[in-house]
């Protein structure tokens, strides 16, 4: 019994916390029944792993390391490349997370088919689908080439020998949770296995220089299943998001050692696979109702690109003691704050109203620059007064009802001008410093009361 206790420990399957004895609740993340017994890794494992990909490297002066050894390999899908920071970097490991059925495997397959058509040998390892299923999918999204190799395999050691034999230019692992290594005894999908296999993959990628794309499942609360550690081990973490009932999918970087983390890629899921959306503003505004109360357009910066989106609000007298606040696509706390500012500073009695907020097209906005637009939408619905259709609303709102400046004013206004907007209500002072596109009239609001006067 004492001998067994020395060899095994209990690991939380949510956060990776380790304990020598079983506990009903993880003291680290607070999850119940998440501790599972796992075998301690045999001590001999460490040395073996490093031997596998050649001798240990000697330290060399940084000045002698040439950058040319690590050119970027564009996948050919522009939206994907932009999120990556310009293409795949040699030896990098990219983790792609997302809900089931969102299109991770489709995106991977399309990128690999594109690369293989350009003459690169690529290996697609699937632990989830059979080779025939992949073939069926490939038939929908395009023509396959002889350079695209697929295999259904879950044992990491066998995959490693395939990599050595085939020497692919790019490797895809779909998904990390299905893989296991014979080096440790835990079940596939357990924290210990996911950590072990990810570690081995990163060592392999660094030593061989093969860019590796790893698909990961996400848990109910939207994090990549497995410890946070996984995100630290890889170079880049991308999330593929979107409402499964909408056709739009957004690829977002949350960590990128080789590029910016706020770029997004916009895709549309079609019968024939994922199509790139070159002009997201036009798509998100396509079905906008003209002159409807409660609909306001704003410009949100998504990475280096401004995107115009429609924010919708609906207020209706409540039949409950405490009114409902339902928010989609925005931060609910931020909306509550803005509703409070509207009530206090503009005297709008929202306390007796149910409030529903939505961002059209399934987009999620996180920027405070959309604050004023959110307030304008609430006020418009409450007053039941439509706004002029050609008006863009911008600005961050503070608790005293002041409107603060936002960054990238010029970019946002240029995008608005391109989409045919002729008027922008925004923060005071911004107009003096920047170059405004000729077709847009900027109306500066001093505070929220003033802004609502201008708008309605
Ligand atoms: P998939 O890539 O299997 O998702 P994931 O790997 O993230 O779980 O995507 C599956 C969904 O995409 C499925 O519901 C069907 C849909 N789909 C299309 O609409 N068109 C297509 O051409 C393909 C291949 C899939
Ligand atoms: Mg899949």
Coordinates of C-alpha atoms and ligand atoms in Angstrom, one line a residue:
X1 CA 0.0 0.0 0.0
X2 CA 2.8 2.4 0.9
X3 CA 4.7 1.4 -2.2
X4 CA 1.6 2.1 -4.4
X5 CA 1.1 5.5 -2.8
X6 CA 4.7 6.5 -3.7
X7 CA 4.2 5.6 -7.3
X8 CA 0.8 7.3 -8.0
X9 CA -0.8 10.6 -7.3
X10 CA -4.1 12.2 -7.9
X11 CA -4.4 14.9 -10.6
X12 CA -7.3 17.3 -11.1
X13 CA -8.6 16.8 -14.7
X14 CA -9.6 20.4 -14.9
X15 CA -6.5 22.3 -13.8
X16 CA -3.7 19.8 -13.4
X17 CA -3.4 20.2 -9.6
X18 CA -1.6 17.3 -8.0
X19 CA -2.3 15.7 -4.6
X20 CA -0.8 12.7 -2.9
X21 CA -4.3 11.6 -1.7
X22 CA -7.8 11.6 -3.2
X23 CA -9.9 14.7 -2.5
X24 CA -13.6 15.3 -3.3
X25 CA -12.9 18.9 -4.4
X26 CA -9.9 20.4 -6.0
X27 CA -8.4 23.0 -3.7
X28 CA -6.9 24.8 -6.6
X29 CA -9.8 25.3 -9.1
X30 CA -12.7 24.3 -6.8
X31 CA -14.1 21.6 -9.2
X32 CA -15.8 18.6 -7.6
X33 CA -14.9 15.0 -8.3
X34 CA -12.2 16.0 -10.7
X35 CA -9.3 14.2 -9.1
X36 CA -8.2 11.0 -10.8
X37 CA -5.4 8.6 -9.8
X38 CA -2.5 8.7 -12.2
X39 CA 0.8 6.9 -12.2
X40 CA 3.9 8.8 -11.6
X41 CA 6.1 9.0 -14.7
X42 CA 9.0 6.5 -14.7
X43 CA 12.2 8.5 -14.0
X44 CA 13.9 7.0 -17.0
X45 CA 11.5 8.7 -19.4
X46 CA 13.2 12.1 -19.3
X47 CA 16.5 11.2 -20.9
X48 CA 14.9 8.9 -23.5
X49 CA 12.7 11.7 -24.9
X50 CA 15.7 14.0 -25.5
X51 CA 17.6 11.3 -27.3
X52 CA 14.9 10.7 -29.7
X53 CA 15.4 13.8 -31.9
X54 CA 19.1 13.8 -32.1
X55 CA 21.9 14.9 -29.7
X56 CA 21.5 17.7 -27.3
X57 CA 22.4 21.1 -28.8
X58 CA 25.3 23.2 -27.7
X59 CA 24.7 26.8 -26.7
X60 CA 25.6 29.2 -29.6
X61 CA 25.9 33.0 -29.6
X62 CA 22.6 34.6 -30.5
X63 CA 24.3 36.8 -33.1
X64 CA 25.2 33.7 -35.1
X65 CA 21.7 32.3 -35.2
X66 CA 20.4 33.0 -38.7
X67 CA 16.8 34.1 -39.1
X68 CA 16.7 32.7 -42.6
X69 CA 16.5 29.2 -41.2
X70 CA 12.9 30.0 -40.1
X71 CA 11.0 31.3 -43.1
X72 CA 7.2 31.5 -42.8
X73 CA 5.2 29.0 -44.7
X74 CA 1.9 30.6 -45.9
X75 CA -1.0 28.2 -45.8
X76 CA -2.6 30.0 -48.8
X77 CA -5.7 30.8 -46.7
X78 CA -5.3 34.5 -46.2
X79 CA -7.6 34.8 -43.2
X80 CA -5.7 31.9 -41.5
X81 CA -2.3 33.3 -42.3
X82 CA -3.1 36.8 -41.0
X83 CA -4.1 35.3 -37.6
X84 CA -0.9 33.3 -37.6
X85 CA 1.1 36.5 -38.2
X86 CA 1.9 35.8 -41.8
X87 CA 2.1 32.0 -42.1
X88 CA 3.4 29.0 -40.2
X89 CA 6.8 29.4 -38.5
X90 CA 9.2 26.4 -38.8
X91 CA 9.3 24.4 -35.6
X92 CA 6.3 26.2 -34.1
X93 CA 3.4 24.4 -32.4
X94 CA -0.1 25.9 -32.9
X95 CA -3.0 24.8 -30.8
X96 CA -6.5 25.3 -32.3
X97 CA -9.4 25.1 -29.9
X98 CA -13.1 25.3 -30.5
X99 CA -16.5 23.8 -29.8
X100 CA -17.3 20.4 -31.4
X101 CA -18.6 20.8 -34.9
X102 CA -17.4 24.4 -35.3
X103 CA -15.1 23.5 -38.2
X104 CA -11.6 22.8 -36.8
X105 CA -11.1 19.6 -38.8
X106 CA -12.5 21.3 -41.9
X107 CA -10.1 24.3 -41.6
X108 CA -7.1 22.0 -41.0
X109 CA -8.0 19.8 -43.9
X110 CA -8.5 22.7 -46.3
X111 CA -5.2 24.3 -45.2
X112 CA -3.4 21.0 -45.7
X113 CA -5.0 20.4 -49.1
X114 CA -3.9 23.8 -50.2
X115 CA -0.3 23.3 -49.0
X116 CA -0.1 19.9 -50.6
X117 CA -1.3 21.2 -54.0
X118 CA 1.6 23.7 -53.8
X119 CA 4.0 20.7 -53.6
X120 CA 4.6 20.2 -49.9
X121 CA 4.4 16.8 -48.2
X122 CA 1.9 17.1 -45.4
X123 CA 0.8 14.6 -42.8
X124 CA -2.7 14.7 -41.3
X125 CA -3.0 12.5 -38.3
X126 CA -6.6 11.9 -37.1
X127 CA -7.4 10.1 -33.9
X128 CA -11.1 10.8 -34.3
X129 CA -12.1 10.1 -37.8
X130 CA -11.3 7.2 -40.1
X131 CA -9.4 7.7 -43.3
X132 CA -12.6 7.2 -45.3
X133 CA -14.4 9.9 -43.3
X134 CA -11.6 12.3 -44.1
X135 CA -11.8 11.4 -47.8
X136 CA -15.5 12.1 -47.8
X137 CA -14.9 15.5 -46.2
X138 CA -12.1 16.3 -48.7
X139 CA -14.5 15.6 -51.5
X140 CA -16.7 18.4 -50.3
X141 CA -14.0 21.0 -49.9
X142 CA -11.7 20.5 -52.9
X143 CA -9.4 18.2 -54.8
X144 CA -6.8 16.2 -53.0
X145 CA -3.2 15.8 -54.1
X146 CA -0.7 13.0 -53.9
X147 CA 1.3 14.9 -51.3
X148 CA -1.4 14.9 -48.6
X149 CA -0.9 11.8 -46.4
X150 CA -3.6 10.9 -43.9
X151 CA -3.5 8.3 -41.1
X152 CA -5.8 7.3 -38.3
X153 CA -3.5 6.7 -35.3
X154 CA -3.6 7.4 -31.6
X155 CA -0.3 6.0 -30.3
X156 CA 2.3 8.8 -30.2
X157 CA 5.3 6.6 -30.7
X158 CA 3.9 5.2 -33.9
X159 CA 3.2 8.7 -35.2
X160 CA 6.7 9.8 -34.3
X161 CA 8.2 7.0 -36.5
X162 CA 5.8 8.0 -39.3
X163 CA 7.1 11.6 -39.0
X164 CA 10.7 10.3 -39.2
X165 CA 10.0 8.3 -42.3
X166 CA 7.8 10.8 -44.2
X167 CA 9.5 14.0 -43.1
X168 CA 6.4 16.1 -43.8
X169 CA 6.7 19.9 -44.3
X170 CA 3.6 20.4 -42.0
X171 CA 2.0 18.1 -39.5
X172 CA -1.6 18.2 -38.2
X173 CA -2.7 16.3 -35.1
X174 CA -6.5 16.1 -34.8
X175 CA -7.0 16.0 -31.8
X176 CA -4.5 16.1 -28.9
X177 CA -7.1 14.5 -26.5
X178 CA -7.2 11.3 -28.5
X179 CA -3.5 10.7 -28.4
X180 CA -1.6 8.6 -25.9
X181 CA 2.0 7.8 -25.2
X182 CA 3.2 4.4 -24.0
X183 CA 5.7 6.2 -21.7
X184 CA 3.0 6.6 -19.1
X185 CA 0.1 4.5 -18.0
X186 CA -2.7 7.0 -17.8
X187 CA -5.8 6.8 -20.1
X188 CA -5.9 8.8 -23.3
X189 CA -7.5 12.2 -22.7
X190 CA -6.3 12.4 -19.1
X191 CA -4.3 15.4 -18.0
X192 CA -1.1 13.4 -17.7
X193 CA -1.4 12.0 -21.2
X194 CA -2.3 15.3 -22.8
X195 CA 0.6 17.0 -21.1
X196 CA 3.0 14.2 -22.0
X197 CA 2.0 14.0 -25.6
X198 CA 2.0 17.8 -26.0
X199 CA 5.5 17.9 -24.5
X200 CA 6.8 15.2 -26.9
X201 CA 5.2 17.0 -29.8
X202 CA 6.9 20.3 -28.9
X203 CA 10.3 18.7 -28.5
X204 CA 9.8 17.0 -31.9
X205 CA 8.7 20.2 -33.6
X206 CA 11.7 22.2 -32.2
X207 CA 14.2 19.6 -33.2
X208 CA 12.9 18.8 -36.6
X209 CA 11.6 22.3 -37.5
X210 CA 8.2 20.8 -38.7
X211 CA 5.4 23.3 -38.0
X212 CA 2.8 21.4 -36.2
X213 CA -0.9 22.2 -35.9
X214 CA -2.7 20.6 -32.9
X215 CA -6.5 20.6 -32.5
X216 CA -7.8 20.7 -29.0
X217 CA -11.2 20.2 -27.5
X218 CA -12.7 22.9 -25.3
X219 CA -14.6 22.3 -22.1
X220 CA -18.1 23.6 -21.2
X221 CA -16.7 27.0 -20.0
X222 CA -14.8 27.5 -23.3
X223 CA -11.2 26.8 -22.2
X224 CA -9.1 24.2 -24.0
X225 CA -9.6 20.9 -22.1
X226 CA -6.6 20.1 -20.1
X227 CA -4.5 22.2 -17.8
X228 CA -3.8 25.8 -18.6
X229 CA -0.3 24.4 -18.8
X230 CA -1.1 23.3 -22.4
X231 CA -1.4 26.9 -23.5
X232 CA 2.0 27.7 -22.0
X233 CA 3.7 24.8 -23.8
X234 CA 2.7 25.7 -27.3
X235 CA 3.8 28.8 -29.3
X236 CA 0.4 29.9 -30.6
X237 CA -3.1 29.4 -29.3
X238 CA -6.0 30.0 -31.7
X239 CA -9.7 29.8 -30.9
X240 CA -12.2 29.0 -33.6
X241 CA -15.5 30.5 -32.5
X242 CA -18.9 31.2 -33.7
X243 CA -22.5 30.2 -33.2
X244 CA -23.2 26.9 -34.7
X245 CA -26.5 28.2 -35.9
X246 CA -24.8 31.0 -37.7
X247 CA -22.7 30.5 -40.8
X248 CA -19.9 32.8 -39.6
X249 CA -16.8 31.5 -37.9
X250 CA -14.2 33.7 -36.3
X251 CA -10.6 32.5 -35.8
X252 CA -8.9 34.5 -33.0
X253 CA -5.4 34.3 -31.6
X254 CA -5.2 34.4 -27.8
X255 CA -1.5 33.8 -27.7
X256 CA 1.1 34.2 -30.4
X257 CA 4.8 34.1 -30.0
X258 CA 5.2 35.0 -33.7
X259 CA 2.6 37.7 -34.2
X260 CA -0.1 39.9 -32.9
X261 CA -2.8 38.4 -30.7
X262 CA -5.7 40.5 -31.7
X263 CA -6.0 39.6 -35.3
X264 CA -9.1 37.7 -36.4
X265 CA -10.0 35.7 -39.4
X266 CA -13.6 35.6 -40.6
X267 CA -14.9 32.6 -42.4
X268 CA -18.3 31.4 -43.7
X269 CA -19.3 27.7 -43.4
X270 CA -20.7 26.7 -46.8
X271 CA -21.8 23.4 -48.3
X272 CA -18.3 23.2 -49.9
X273 CA -16.3 24.0 -46.8
X274 CA -15.0 27.2 -45.2
X275 CA -14.9 30.3 -47.4
X276 CA -13.0 33.4 -46.5
X277 CA -14.9 36.6 -45.8
X278 CA -12.9 39.4 -47.3
X279 CA -15.2 42.3 -46.3
X280 CA -16.7 41.4 -42.9
X281 CA -18.3 44.8 -42.4
X282 CA -20.5 44.3 -45.5
X283 CA -21.5 40.8 -44.3
X284 CA -22.4 41.9 -40.8
X285 CA -24.4 44.8 -41.9
X286 CA -26.1 43.1 -44.8
X287 CA -29.4 42.4 -43.1
X288 CA -29.6 45.5 -41.1
X289 CA -33.1 46.9 -40.7
X290 CA -33.3 50.5 -41.9
X291 CA -34.4 53.1 -39.4
X292 CA -35.5 50.6 -36.8
X293 CA -35.4 51.7 -33.1
X294 CA -32.8 49.9 -31.1
X295 CA -30.3 49.3 -33.9
X296 CA -27.0 51.1 -33.8
X297 CA -23.9 50.6 -35.9
X298 CA -20.4 51.0 -34.5
X299 CA -16.9 50.2 -35.5
X300 CA -14.8 47.7 -33.5
X301 CA -11.1 47.1 -34.1
X302 CA -10.4 43.5 -34.5
X303 CA -6.6 43.4 -34.7
X304 CA -5.5 45.8 -37.4
X305 CA -8.9 45.8 -39.1
X306 CA -11.9 47.9 -38.2
X307 CA -15.2 46.0 -38.5
X308 CA -18.6 47.6 -38.6
X309 CA -21.2 45.8 -36.6
X310 CA -24.7 46.3 -35.6
X311 CA -25.7 46.4 -31.9
X312 CA -29.3 45.7 -31.1
X313 CA -31.3 46.5 -28.0
X314 CA -34.8 45.7 -26.9
X315 CA -36.4 47.1 -23.8
X316 CA -39.9 46.1 -22.7
X317 CA -41.8 46.6 -19.4
X318 CA -41.0 43.7 -17.1
X319 CA -43.5 41.5 -15.4
X320 CA -41.0 40.3 -12.8
X321 CA -39.9 41.8 -9.5
X322 CA -36.3 42.1 -10.8
X323 CA -36.1 42.9 -14.5
X324 CA -34.3 40.5 -16.9
X325 CA -30.9 41.4 -18.5
X326 CA -30.1 39.1 -21.4
X327 CA -26.9 39.9 -23.2
X328 CA -25.4 38.2 -26.3
X329 CA -22.1 39.1 -27.8
X330 CA -21.2 41.8 -25.2
X331 CA -19.9 41.7 -21.6
X332 CA -23.0 41.5 -19.4
X333 CA -21.3 43.5 -16.6
X334 CA -20.4 46.3 -19.0
X335 CA -24.0 46.4 -20.2
X336 CA -25.3 46.6 -16.6
X337 CA -22.9 49.5 -15.9
X338 CA -24.0 51.3 -19.1
X339 CA -27.6 50.8 -18.2
X340 CA -26.9 52.3 -14.7
X341 CA -25.2 55.3 -16.3
X342 CA -28.2 55.8 -18.6
X343 CA -30.6 55.7 -15.7
X344 CA -28.6 58.0 -13.4
X345 CA -27.2 60.5 -15.9
X346 CA -30.0 60.7 -18.5
X347 CA -32.9 59.9 -16.1
X348 CA -34.2 57.0 -18.2
X349 CA -36.1 54.6 -15.8
X350 CA -34.7 51.3 -17.0
X351 CA -35.3 49.7 -13.6
X352 CA -38.8 48.6 -14.7
X353 CA -37.7 47.3 -18.1
X354 CA -36.5 43.9 -19.3
X355 CA -33.4 44.5 -21.4
X356 CA -32.1 42.3 -24.2
X357 CA -28.9 43.1 -26.1
X358 CA -27.5 41.4 -29.1
X359 CA -24.7 41.8 -31.6
X360 CA -25.9 40.9 -35.1
X361 CA -24.1 38.0 -36.9
X362 CA -22.9 36.2 -33.7
X363 CA -19.9 38.6 -33.3
X364 CA -18.5 39.1 -29.8
X365 CA -17.3 42.6 -28.9
X366 CA -14.9 43.3 -26.1
X367 CA -13.7 46.8 -26.8
X368 CA -14.9 49.7 -24.6
X369 CA -15.0 51.9 -27.8
X370 CA -18.5 50.4 -28.4
X371 CA -19.9 51.7 -25.1
X372 CA -21.7 54.7 -26.5
X373 CA -23.3 52.6 -29.3
X374 CA -24.6 50.2 -26.7
X375 CA -26.1 53.0 -24.7
X376 CA -27.5 54.6 -27.9
X377 CA -29.2 51.3 -28.8
X378 CA -30.8 51.0 -25.3
X379 CA -32.0 54.6 -25.4
X380 CA -33.4 54.2 -28.9
X381 CA -35.4 51.1 -27.9
X382 CA -36.6 52.7 -24.7
X383 CA -37.6 55.9 -26.5
X384 CA -38.8 53.9 -29.5
X385 CA -37.1 56.4 -31.8
X386 CA -35.1 55.3 -34.8
X387 CA -31.7 56.8 -35.6
X388 CA -30.6 58.1 -39.0
X389 CA -29.4 55.1 -40.9
X390 CA -26.2 56.7 -42.0
X391 CA -24.9 57.3 -38.5
X392 CA -21.9 55.6 -36.8
X393 CA -21.6 55.8 -33.0
X394 CA -18.2 55.6 -31.2
X395 CA -16.8 56.2 -27.8
X396 CA -16.0 54.8 -24.4
X397 CA -18.4 55.9 -21.6
X398 CA -17.3 56.6 -18.0
X399 CA -19.3 56.4 -14.8
X400 CA -19.9 60.1 -14.7
X401 CA -21.4 60.0 -18.1
X402 CA -18.3 61.4 -19.8
X403 CA -17.3 60.2 -23.3
X404 CA -13.7 59.2 -23.7
X405 CA -11.6 59.0 -26.8
X406 CA -10.9 55.8 -28.7
X407 CA -7.9 54.6 -30.6
X408 CA -7.6 54.1 -34.3
X409 CA -10.2 56.8 -35.0
X410 CA -9.0 57.2 -38.6
X411 CA -9.1 53.6 -39.5
X412 CA -12.6 53.3 -38.1
X413 CA -13.9 56.3 -39.9
X414 CA -12.3 55.2 -43.2
X415 CA -14.1 51.9 -43.0
X416 CA -17.3 53.7 -42.2
X417 CA -16.9 56.0 -45.2
X418 CA -16.2 52.9 -47.4
X419 CA -19.5 51.4 -46.2
X420 CA -21.4 54.6 -47.0
X421 CA -21.8 56.2 -43.6
X422 CA -21.8 60.0 -43.7
X423 CA -22.1 60.9 -40.0
X424 CA -20.3 59.9 -36.8
X425 CA -21.2 60.8 -33.3
X426 CA -18.1 60.4 -31.1
X427 CA -15.8 61.7 -28.4
X428 CA -15.0 65.4 -27.9
X429 CA -11.6 66.5 -28.9
X430 CA -10.9 63.7 -31.3
X431 CA -11.9 65.8 -34.3
X432 CA -9.0 68.3 -34.0
X433 CA -6.1 65.9 -34.2
X434 CA -7.1 63.5 -36.9
X435 CA -7.7 63.5 -40.6
X436 CA -11.3 62.8 -41.3
X437 CA -12.4 61.2 -44.6
X438 CA -14.1 63.9 -46.6
X439 CA -17.5 62.3 -46.8
X440 CA -18.0 61.9 -43.1
X441 CA -19.3 64.6 -40.8
X442 CA -18.0 64.2 -37.2
X443 CA -20.4 65.4 -34.5
X444 CA -18.7 65.6 -31.2
X445 CA -20.7 64.8 -28.0
X446 CA -19.5 66.2 -24.7
X447 CA -21.2 63.7 -22.6
X448 CA -23.9 61.0 -22.8
X449 CA -26.8 63.5 -22.4
X450 CA -25.4 65.6 -25.2
X451 CA -24.8 62.5 -27.3
X452 CA -28.5 61.4 -27.0
X453 CA -29.6 65.0 -27.8
X454 CA -27.6 64.8 -31.0
X455 CA -28.8 61.3 -31.9
X456 CA -32.5 61.7 -31.1
Ligands
LIG1 P1 -15.8 19.8 -38.3 O1 -14.6 20.4 -39.1 O2 -15.9 18.4 -38.3 O3 -15.8 20.4 -36.9 P2 -14.8 20.1 -35.6 O4 -13.6 19.4 -36.2 O5 -14.5 21.5 -35.1 O6 -15.6 19.3 -34.7 O7 -17.1 20.5 -38.9 C1 -18.3 19.9 -39.0 C2 -19.4 20.8 -39.3 O8 -19.2 21.6 -40.4 C3 -20.6 19.8 -39.6 O9 -21.6 20.2 -38.7 C4 -20.9 20.0 -41.0 C5 -20.3 21.3 -41.4 N1 -19.7 21.3 -42.7 C6 -20.3 22.1 -43.7 O10 -21.3 22.8 -43.5 N2 -19.8 22.2 -45.0 C7 -18.7 21.4 -45.3 O11 -18.2 21.5 -46.4 C8 -18.1 20.6 -44.3 C9 -16.9 19.8 -44.6 C10 -18.6 20.6 -43.0
LIG2 MG1 -13.0 17.4 -35.7

